[in-house]
Amino acid sequence: MNQSSAGHLLWLIRSGRASTRGELQRITGLSRSTVGQRLDQLFRAGWVKESAGDPVEAPTGGRPAVRLRFDVSHGVVLCADLETRHARAAVLDLGGTVLAEHSGALLINQGPDEVLGRLAQWFALLLEKAGLAPGAVCGIGLAVPGPVDTSLGQVVQPPIMPGWDRYPLVDGMRAAFVAQVGEAGAEIPVLVENDANLMAYAEQREGFPDCSAFLLVKVSTGIGAGVVVDGEMYRGFDGAAGDIGHIRLSDHPGALCRCGSYGCLAAVASGRALAEQLTAAGVPTASGSGVRDQLTIGQPDAVRLAREAGRLVGGVLATVVTLLNPGVLMIAGDLAGPPFLTGVRELLYQRAMPRITTYLQVVTSRLGERAGLTGAAAMVVESLYAPDRADERLSAMQ
Ligand SMILES: [Zn+2]
């Protein structure tokens, strides 16, 4: 990282490490005039603003300094969070505030062409609703329910996304967007990431910024986990870290999983599995969100099954938390509620060492249904304004 570039100064401002010209000088060791030149680049780009009406009190009691801020309104990002039967899309400013949002049925098993085409239509409508031109869009972020190789921008062997294996998602999304908005979309960066990873990223930044090892487990149609270490998503060797739903349990050999195997954790303890079990018990339930509705009204079979599912997931998590030693274990998704958490805790405390669980906080989601979108927006912004990338973009503007 070039410690004196405009991109680096922007990073200092965005991360809250510096908020005045004086602080930038002190941290970087640059002269007043060099800091001024770098800031002029950032002002010209519209990325940073400085307003006299927003002073920073000087610690020495001297003249208050003018505050520098990242201008979160100079562009927007378009994000979508894809579930198996449903999707949520939004246009957000660069600070992650939702400006317009749409959610609706969208079946992931219709395949990428159909789904990305529909998403692009939603994106165009969202821009219209927010009164924005396509040129305001800096990037697109997608959260998908499968393992993503981010270096390729592809989902790889996704258990519950038939037809998506190794599909060129970045080019496909961009082409679908161009079909809606024309050439204004031709150069737009598209980033794709696993949904649980993005939820973990967003929840850690929002609620537990000081937690250096954060684990989120999403239990909806499937079961997946996201890990954030020192503020960064942990993806593993090639993007498959956290796909715990297809660990096979030894005592459920007859349970057929959507991945084709038998006895997977997701085949017995996911929202989909519980919907089937509830239906078999005489409580017709179509999906994970249906199970959530039954849990909300305290339906006794749903409560019993959710607690049992929590125990099964907790048994697997005993190994996971022993390996990772997280400070926070967050349970998110359709089943995240008291019965499921009780089950998780029972097995976790029974099977993992006290050394691991004594200070472990087991909590439920804070951001709820927007966690995936919020994480996708943060991923795009962090990527576009990372120091090296910011410098590249600034020099391309000159
Ligand atoms: Zn499976």
CSV table of C-alpha atoms and ligand atoms in Angstrom, one decimal:
chain,number,residue,atom,x,y,z
A,1,MET,CA,0.0,0.0,0.0
A,2,ASN,CA,1.3,3.4,-1.0
A,3,GLN,CA,1.3,5.3,2.3
A,4,SER,CA,1.1,8.7,0.7
A,5,SER,CA,-1.3,8.3,-2.1
A,6,ALA,CA,-4.8,9.9,-2.4
A,7,GLY,CA,-6.3,6.4,-2.1
A,8,HIS,CA,-4.5,5.9,1.2
A,9,LEU,CA,-5.7,9.3,2.6
A,10,LEU,CA,-9.2,8.3,1.6
A,11,TRP,CA,-8.8,5.1,3.5
A,12,LEU,CA,-7.7,7.0,6.6
A,13,ILE,CA,-10.8,9.2,6.4
A,14,ARG,CA,-13.2,6.4,5.6
A,15,SER,CA,-11.9,4.2,8.5
A,16,GLY,CA,-12.2,7.1,11.0
A,17,ARG,CA,-8.4,7.2,11.6
A,18,ALA,CA,-8.2,10.8,10.4
A,19,SER,CA,-10.9,13.5,10.0
A,20,THR,CA,-8.9,16.7,9.5
A,21,ARG,CA,-6.0,17.9,7.3
A,22,GLY,CA,-3.8,18.1,10.5
A,23,GLU,CA,-4.5,14.5,11.4
A,24,LEU,CA,-3.7,13.3,7.8
A,25,GLN,CA,-0.4,15.2,8.0
A,26,ARG,CA,0.5,13.8,11.4
A,27,ILE,CA,-0.3,10.1,10.4
A,28,THR,CA,1.3,10.1,7.0
A,29,GLY,CA,4.2,12.5,7.6
A,30,LEU,CA,3.3,14.3,4.4
A,31,SER,CA,3.6,18.1,4.1
A,32,ARG,CA,0.6,20.4,4.3
A,33,SER,CA,0.8,21.2,0.6
A,34,THR,CA,1.1,17.5,-0.4
A,35,VAL,CA,-1.9,16.6,1.7
A,36,GLY,CA,-3.7,19.5,0.0
A,37,GLN,CA,-2.9,18.2,-3.5
A,38,ARG,CA,-4.1,14.7,-2.6
A,39,LEU,CA,-7.3,16.1,-1.1
A,40,ASP,CA,-7.9,18.2,-4.2
A,41,GLN,CA,-7.9,15.0,-6.2
A,42,LEU,CA,-10.5,13.5,-3.8
A,43,PHE,CA,-12.6,16.6,-3.9
A,44,ARG,CA,-12.6,16.8,-7.7
A,45,ALA,CA,-13.7,13.1,-7.8
A,46,GLY,CA,-16.6,14.1,-5.5
A,47,TRP,CA,-15.4,11.4,-3.0
A,48,VAL,CA,-14.6,13.5,-0.1
A,49,LYS,CA,-16.3,16.7,1.2
A,50,GLU,CA,-15.1,19.3,3.7
A,51,SER,CA,-17.7,21.5,5.3
A,52,ALA,CA,-17.1,24.5,7.5
A,53,GLY,CA,-20.4,23.9,9.2
A,54,ASP,CA,-19.0,20.6,10.6
A,55,PRO,CA,-16.0,21.5,12.7
A,56,VAL,CA,-13.7,19.2,14.8
A,57,GLU,CA,-12.8,20.7,18.1
A,58,ALA,CA,-9.0,20.9,18.4
A,59,PRO,CA,-7.7,18.9,21.4
A,60,THR,CA,-5.4,21.8,22.4
A,61,GLY,CA,-8.2,24.3,22.5
A,62,GLY,CA,-7.0,26.0,19.3
A,63,ARG,CA,-9.1,26.9,16.3
A,64,PRO,CA,-11.5,24.1,15.4
A,65,ALA,CA,-10.5,22.2,12.3
A,66,VAL,CA,-12.8,21.6,9.3
A,67,ARG,CA,-14.0,18.0,9.2
A,68,LEU,CA,-13.3,15.7,6.2
A,69,ARG,CA,-15.9,13.1,5.3
A,70,PHE,CA,-16.3,10.3,2.7
A,71,ASP,CA,-19.2,11.6,0.6
A,72,VAL,CA,-21.6,8.6,0.7
A,73,SER,CA,-24.0,10.2,-1.7
A,74,HIS,CA,-21.7,10.6,-4.7
A,75,GLY,CA,-22.7,7.2,-6.1
A,76,VAL,CA,-24.9,4.2,-5.3
A,77,VAL,CA,-24.6,0.4,-5.4
A,78,LEU,CA,-27.2,-2.1,-6.5
A,79,CYS,CA,-27.4,-5.3,-4.5
A,80,ALA,CA,-29.4,-8.5,-4.4
A,81,ASP,CA,-29.7,-11.3,-1.9
A,82,LEU,CA,-30.9,-14.5,-3.6
A,83,GLU,CA,-32.7,-17.2,-1.7
A,84,THR,CA,-34.0,-20.4,-3.2
A,85,ARG,CA,-37.5,-19.2,-3.8
A,86,HIS,CA,-37.3,-15.5,-3.0
A,87,ALA,CA,-35.0,-12.5,-3.6
A,88,ARG,CA,-34.5,-9.1,-2.2
A,89,ALA,CA,-32.9,-6.2,-4.1
A,90,ALA,CA,-32.0,-2.7,-3.2
A,91,VAL,CA,-30.2,0.5,-4.3
A,92,LEU,CA,-28.0,1.7,-1.5
A,93,ASP,CA,-25.8,4.8,-1.0
A,94,LEU,CA,-22.1,4.2,-0.3
A,95,GLY,CA,-22.7,4.3,3.4
A,96,GLY,CA,-25.1,1.3,3.2
A,97,THR,CA,-28.4,3.2,3.6
A,98,VAL,CA,-31.2,1.6,1.6
A,99,LEU,CA,-32.7,4.2,-0.9
A,100,ALA,CA,-35.2,1.9,-2.5
A,101,GLU,CA,-35.9,-1.8,-2.0
A,102,HIS,CA,-37.9,-4.6,-3.7
A,103,SER,CA,-38.5,-8.2,-2.7
A,104,GLY,CA,-40.5,-10.9,-4.3
A,105,ALA,CA,-40.7,-14.5,-5.5
A,106,LEU,CA,-37.8,-15.5,-7.7
A,107,LEU,CA,-37.1,-19.3,-8.1
A,108,ILE,CA,-33.4,-19.9,-8.2
A,109,ASN,CA,-33.9,-23.3,-9.9
A,110,GLN,CA,-35.1,-21.4,-13.0
A,111,GLY,CA,-31.4,-20.9,-13.7
A,112,PRO,CA,-29.0,-17.9,-14.0
A,113,ASP,CA,-30.3,-16.5,-17.3
A,114,GLU,CA,-33.9,-16.1,-16.1
A,115,VAL,CA,-33.0,-15.0,-12.6
A,116,LEU,CA,-30.3,-12.5,-13.6
A,117,GLY,CA,-32.7,-11.1,-16.2
A,118,ARG,CA,-35.4,-10.6,-13.6
A,119,LEU,CA,-32.9,-9.0,-11.2
A,120,ALA,CA,-31.8,-6.6,-13.9
A,121,GLN,CA,-35.4,-5.5,-14.4
A,122,TRP,CA,-35.7,-5.0,-10.6
A,123,PHE,CA,-32.5,-3.0,-10.6
A,124,ALA,CA,-33.8,-0.7,-13.4
A,125,LEU,CA,-37.1,-0.2,-11.6
A,126,LEU,CA,-35.3,0.6,-8.3
A,127,LEU,CA,-33.2,3.2,-10.0
A,128,GLU,CA,-36.3,4.8,-11.4
A,129,LYS,CA,-38.0,4.7,-8.0
A,130,ALA,CA,-35.0,6.4,-6.4
A,131,GLY,CA,-34.8,9.0,-9.1
A,132,LEU,CA,-31.3,7.9,-10.2
A,133,ALA,CA,-29.7,7.6,-13.5
A,134,PRO,CA,-27.8,4.3,-14.4
A,135,GLY,CA,-24.6,6.4,-14.5
A,136,ALA,CA,-24.8,6.8,-10.7
A,137,VAL,CA,-24.2,3.1,-10.1
A,138,CYS,CA,-20.6,2.3,-9.0
A,139,GLY,CA,-21.1,-1.4,-8.7
A,140,ILE,CA,-23.3,-4.4,-8.3
A,141,GLY,CA,-23.1,-6.9,-5.4
A,142,LEU,CA,-24.8,-10.3,-5.3
A,143,ALA,CA,-25.3,-12.6,-2.4
A,144,VAL,CA,-26.0,-16.2,-3.4
A,145,PRO,CA,-26.9,-19.3,-1.4
A,146,GLY,CA,-23.9,-21.4,-2.6
A,147,PRO,CA,-20.1,-21.6,-2.4
A,148,VAL,CA,-18.5,-18.9,-4.6
A,149,ASP,CA,-15.0,-18.9,-6.0
A,150,THR,CA,-14.5,-15.1,-5.9
A,151,SER,CA,-11.4,-15.1,-8.0
A,152,LEU,CA,-13.6,-16.5,-10.9
A,153,GLY,CA,-16.8,-14.8,-9.8
A,154,GLN,CA,-18.6,-18.2,-10.1
A,155,VAL,CA,-20.6,-20.5,-7.9
A,156,VAL,CA,-18.9,-23.8,-7.8
A,157,GLN,CA,-20.8,-27.1,-7.2
A,158,PRO,CA,-23.7,-25.4,-5.4
A,159,PRO,CA,-25.9,-28.0,-3.7
A,160,ILE,CA,-29.1,-26.0,-4.0
A,161,MET,CA,-28.6,-23.9,-7.1
A,162,PRO,CA,-29.3,-26.3,-10.1
A,163,GLY,CA,-27.9,-24.9,-13.4
A,164,TRP,CA,-25.6,-22.4,-11.8
A,165,ASP,CA,-22.4,-24.4,-11.5
A,166,ARG,CA,-19.5,-22.4,-13.0
A,167,TYR,CA,-21.9,-20.0,-14.8
A,168,PRO,CA,-20.0,-16.7,-15.6
A,169,LEU,CA,-22.0,-14.7,-13.1
A,170,VAL,CA,-20.1,-11.4,-13.4
A,171,ASP,CA,-20.5,-11.2,-17.2
A,172,GLY,CA,-24.0,-12.6,-17.1
A,173,MET,CA,-25.2,-10.0,-14.5
A,174,ARG,CA,-23.5,-7.1,-16.4
A,175,ALA,CA,-25.1,-8.2,-19.7
A,176,ALA,CA,-28.5,-8.4,-18.2
A,177,PHE,CA,-28.1,-5.0,-16.7
A,178,VAL,CA,-26.9,-3.5,-20.0
A,179,ALA,CA,-30.0,-5.0,-21.7
A,180,GLN,CA,-32.1,-2.9,-19.3
A,181,VAL,CA,-30.2,0.4,-19.0
A,182,GLY,CA,-28.0,0.4,-22.1
A,183,GLU,CA,-24.3,1.1,-22.4
A,184,ALA,CA,-24.2,3.0,-19.1
A,185,GLY,CA,-24.0,-0.4,-17.5
A,186,ALA,CA,-21.2,-1.8,-19.7
A,187,GLU,CA,-18.2,-1.2,-17.3
A,188,ILE,CA,-20.0,-1.8,-14.0
A,189,PRO,CA,-18.0,-4.0,-11.5
A,190,VAL,CA,-20.0,-7.0,-10.3
A,191,LEU,CA,-19.0,-8.8,-7.2
A,192,VAL,CA,-20.5,-12.1,-6.1
A,193,GLU,CA,-20.2,-13.7,-2.6
A,194,ASN,CA,-21.8,-16.4,-0.6
A,195,ASP,CA,-24.8,-15.2,1.4
A,196,ALA,CA,-23.7,-16.4,4.8
A,197,ASN,CA,-20.3,-14.8,4.4
A,198,LEU,CA,-21.9,-11.5,3.5
A,199,MET,CA,-24.4,-11.7,6.4
A,200,ALA,CA,-21.5,-12.4,8.8
A,201,TYR,CA,-19.5,-9.5,7.3
A,202,ALA,CA,-22.4,-7.1,7.8
A,203,GLU,CA,-23.4,-8.2,11.2
A,204,GLN,CA,-19.8,-8.1,12.5
A,205,ARG,CA,-19.2,-4.6,11.2
A,206,GLU,CA,-22.6,-3.4,12.5
A,207,GLY,CA,-22.9,-5.0,15.9
A,208,PHE,CA,-19.5,-6.5,16.9
A,209,PRO,CA,-16.8,-4.3,15.3
A,210,ASP,CA,-14.3,-5.3,18.0
A,211,CYS,CA,-14.9,-9.0,17.7
A,212,SER,CA,-11.8,-10.4,15.9
A,213,ALA,CA,-13.3,-13.9,15.4
A,214,PHE,CA,-17.0,-13.9,14.4
A,215,LEU,CA,-19.1,-16.9,13.3
A,216,LEU,CA,-22.6,-16.7,11.8
A,217,VAL,CA,-24.7,-19.7,11.0
A,218,LYS,CA,-27.7,-19.2,8.6
A,219,VAL,CA,-30.5,-21.8,8.9
A,220,SER,CA,-33.1,-21.3,6.3
A,221,THR,CA,-33.8,-23.5,3.3
A,222,GLY,CA,-30.2,-24.7,3.7
A,223,ILE,CA,-27.6,-24.4,6.4
A,224,GLY,CA,-24.4,-22.4,5.9
A,225,ALA,CA,-21.9,-20.5,7.9
A,226,GLY,CA,-19.8,-17.3,7.5
A,227,VAL,CA,-16.6,-16.5,9.3
A,228,VAL,CA,-15.1,-13.0,9.8
A,229,VAL,CA,-11.6,-12.9,11.1
A,230,ASP,CA,-10.0,-9.5,11.9
A,231,GLY,CA,-12.7,-7.7,10.0
A,232,GLU,CA,-12.2,-9.8,6.8
A,233,MET,CA,-14.4,-12.6,5.4
A,234,TYR,CA,-12.6,-15.9,5.7
A,235,ARG,CA,-13.3,-17.9,2.5
A,236,GLY,CA,-10.9,-20.8,2.8
A,237,PHE,CA,-8.7,-22.1,0.0
A,238,ASP,CA,-11.2,-21.7,-2.8
A,239,GLY,CA,-14.3,-20.3,-1.4
A,240,ALA,CA,-16.0,-23.3,0.2
A,241,ALA,CA,-15.3,-22.5,3.9
A,242,GLY,CA,-18.5,-22.6,6.0
A,243,ASP,CA,-20.6,-25.0,3.9
A,244,ILE,CA,-21.5,-27.0,7.0
A,245,GLY,CA,-25.0,-28.1,5.8
A,246,HIS,CA,-23.6,-31.1,4.0
A,247,ILE,CA,-21.6,-32.6,6.7
A,248,ARG,CA,-23.0,-36.1,7.1
A,249,LEU,CA,-24.4,-37.2,10.4
A,250,SER,CA,-23.9,-40.8,11.3
A,251,ASP,CA,-27.4,-41.5,12.7
A,252,HIS,CA,-29.7,-40.3,9.8
A,253,PRO,CA,-28.7,-42.6,6.9
A,254,GLY,CA,-32.1,-42.5,5.3
A,255,ALA,CA,-32.5,-38.7,5.0
A,256,LEU,CA,-32.0,-37.8,1.3
A,257,CYS,CA,-30.4,-34.3,0.9
A,258,ARG,CA,-30.9,-32.0,-2.1
A,259,CYS,CA,-27.2,-32.4,-2.8
A,260,GLY,CA,-27.8,-36.0,-3.7
A,261,SER,CA,-26.2,-37.5,-0.5
A,262,TYR,CA,-27.9,-39.1,2.4
A,263,GLY,CA,-27.8,-38.0,6.1
A,264,CYS,CA,-26.5,-34.4,5.6
A,265,LEU,CA,-27.1,-32.0,8.4
A,266,ALA,CA,-29.3,-29.9,6.0
A,267,ALA,CA,-31.4,-33.0,5.2
A,268,VAL,CA,-32.6,-33.2,8.8
A,269,ALA,CA,-32.2,-29.8,10.5
A,270,SER,CA,-32.8,-27.1,7.8
A,271,GLY,CA,-35.9,-25.1,7.3
A,272,ARG,CA,-36.8,-27.3,4.3
A,273,ALA,CA,-36.3,-30.5,6.3
A,274,LEU,CA,-38.5,-29.1,9.2
A,275,ALA,CA,-41.2,-28.1,6.7
A,276,GLU,CA,-41.3,-31.7,5.5
A,277,GLN,CA,-41.3,-33.1,9.1
A,278,LEU,CA,-44.1,-30.7,10.1
A,279,THR,CA,-46.1,-31.6,7.1
A,280,ALA,CA,-45.7,-35.3,7.9
A,281,ALA,CA,-46.9,-34.6,11.5
A,282,GLY,CA,-50.1,-33.1,10.1
A,283,VAL,CA,-49.1,-29.4,10.0
A,284,PRO,CA,-48.9,-28.6,6.2
A,285,THR,CA,-45.8,-26.3,5.8
A,286,ALA,CA,-44.3,-25.4,2.5
A,287,SER,CA,-40.9,-24.0,3.3
A,288,GLY,CA,-38.5,-22.6,5.8
A,289,SER,CA,-40.4,-19.4,6.1
A,290,GLY,CA,-43.6,-21.5,6.8
A,291,VAL,CA,-41.7,-23.1,9.7
A,292,ARG,CA,-40.8,-19.6,10.9
A,293,ASP,CA,-44.5,-18.6,10.8
A,294,GLN,CA,-45.4,-21.8,12.9
A,295,LEU,CA,-42.6,-20.9,15.4
A,296,THR,CA,-43.9,-17.4,15.7
A,297,ILE,CA,-47.3,-18.7,16.9
A,298,GLY,CA,-45.7,-21.3,19.1
A,299,GLN,CA,-47.0,-24.3,17.3
A,300,PRO,CA,-45.9,-27.2,19.6
A,301,ASP,CA,-44.6,-29.6,16.9
A,302,ALA,CA,-42.7,-26.7,15.3
A,303,VAL,CA,-41.1,-25.8,18.7
A,304,ARG,CA,-40.2,-29.4,19.4
A,305,LEU,CA,-38.7,-30.0,16.0
A,306,ALA,CA,-36.8,-26.7,16.0
A,307,ARG,CA,-35.2,-27.5,19.3
A,308,GLU,CA,-34.2,-31.0,18.0
A,309,ALA,CA,-32.8,-29.3,14.9
A,310,GLY,CA,-30.8,-26.9,17.1
A,311,ARG,CA,-29.3,-29.9,18.9
A,312,LEU,CA,-28.2,-31.5,15.7
A,313,VAL,CA,-26.7,-28.2,14.5
A,314,GLY,CA,-25.2,-27.6,17.9
A,315,GLY,CA,-23.4,-31.0,17.8
A,316,VAL,CA,-21.7,-29.9,14.5
A,317,LEU,CA,-21.0,-26.5,15.9
A,318,ALA,CA,-19.1,-27.9,18.9
A,319,THR,CA,-16.4,-28.9,16.4
A,320,VAL,CA,-16.6,-25.6,14.5
A,321,VAL,CA,-16.3,-23.4,17.6
A,322,THR,CA,-13.4,-25.5,18.9
A,323,LEU,CA,-11.5,-25.0,15.7
A,324,LEU,CA,-12.3,-21.2,15.4
A,325,ASN,CA,-12.7,-20.0,19.0
A,326,PRO,CA,-15.1,-17.2,18.0
A,327,GLY,CA,-16.2,-14.5,20.4
A,328,VAL,CA,-19.7,-14.4,18.9
A,329,LEU,CA,-21.8,-17.2,17.4
A,330,MET,CA,-24.8,-15.6,15.7
A,331,ILE,CA,-27.7,-17.7,14.5
A,332,ALA,CA,-29.6,-16.2,11.6
A,333,GLY,CA,-32.3,-17.3,9.1
A,334,ASP,CA,-35.8,-18.7,9.3
A,335,LEU,CA,-35.2,-21.0,12.3
A,336,ALA,CA,-33.3,-18.4,14.5
A,337,GLY,CA,-35.4,-18.2,17.6
A,338,PRO,CA,-35.5,-19.4,21.2
A,339,PRO,CA,-36.3,-23.1,20.7
A,340,PHE,CA,-33.5,-23.6,18.1
A,341,LEU,CA,-31.0,-21.6,20.2
A,342,THR,CA,-31.8,-23.6,23.2
A,343,GLY,CA,-31.0,-26.8,21.3
A,344,VAL,CA,-27.8,-25.3,19.9
A,345,ARG,CA,-26.7,-24.3,23.4
A,346,GLU,CA,-27.5,-27.7,24.9
A,347,LEU,CA,-25.2,-29.6,22.6
A,348,LEU,CA,-22.6,-26.9,22.4
A,349,TYR,CA,-22.0,-26.7,26.1
A,350,GLN,CA,-22.2,-30.5,26.4
A,351,ARG,CA,-19.7,-31.3,23.7
A,352,ALA,CA,-17.2,-28.3,23.6
A,353,MET,CA,-14.7,-27.5,26.3
A,354,PRO,CA,-15.7,-24.8,28.8
A,355,ARG,CA,-12.4,-23.1,27.8
A,356,ILE,CA,-14.2,-22.5,24.4
A,357,THR,CA,-17.7,-21.7,25.5
A,358,THR,CA,-17.3,-19.7,28.7
A,359,TYR,CA,-17.0,-16.3,27.0
A,360,LEU,CA,-18.8,-17.3,23.7
A,361,GLN,CA,-21.8,-15.1,23.1
A,362,VAL,CA,-24.6,-17.0,21.3
A,363,VAL,CA,-26.9,-14.4,19.8
A,364,THR,CA,-29.5,-13.9,17.0
A,365,SER,CA,-29.3,-11.6,14.0
A,366,ARG,CA,-29.4,-7.9,14.5
A,367,LEU,CA,-29.9,-6.8,10.9
A,368,GLY,CA,-32.5,-9.5,10.1
A,369,GLU,CA,-33.6,-9.8,6.5
A,370,ARG,CA,-31.4,-7.0,5.3
A,371,ALA,CA,-28.1,-8.5,6.5
A,372,GLY,CA,-27.2,-10.1,3.1
A,373,LEU,CA,-27.9,-6.8,1.2
A,374,THR,CA,-26.0,-4.7,3.7
A,375,GLY,CA,-23.0,-7.1,3.5
A,376,ALA,CA,-23.1,-7.0,-0.3
A,377,ALA,CA,-23.1,-3.2,-0.4
A,378,ALA,CA,-20.2,-3.1,2.1
A,379,MET,CA,-18.2,-5.6,0.0
A,380,VAL,CA,-18.7,-3.5,-3.2
A,381,VAL,CA,-17.7,-0.2,-1.4
A,382,GLU,CA,-14.7,-1.7,0.3
A,383,SER,CA,-13.5,-3.2,-3.0
A,384,LEU,CA,-14.0,0.0,-5.0
A,385,TYR,CA,-12.4,2.4,-2.4
A,386,ALA,CA,-9.6,0.2,-1.2
A,387,PRO,CA,-6.4,2.3,-1.5
A,388,ASP,CA,-4.9,0.7,-4.7
A,389,ARG,CA,-8.2,0.5,-6.5
A,390,ALA,CA,-9.1,4.0,-5.5
A,391,ASP,CA,-5.8,5.3,-6.9
A,392,GLU,CA,-6.4,3.4,-10.2
A,393,ARG,CA,-9.8,4.9,-10.5
A,394,LEU,CA,-8.6,8.4,-9.7
A,395,SER,CA,-5.8,8.2,-12.3
A,396,ALA,CA,-8.3,7.0,-14.9
A,397,MET,CA,-10.4,10.1,-14.2
A,398,GLN,CA,-7.6,12.5,-15.0
B,1,ZN,ZN,-26.3,-32.5,1.4
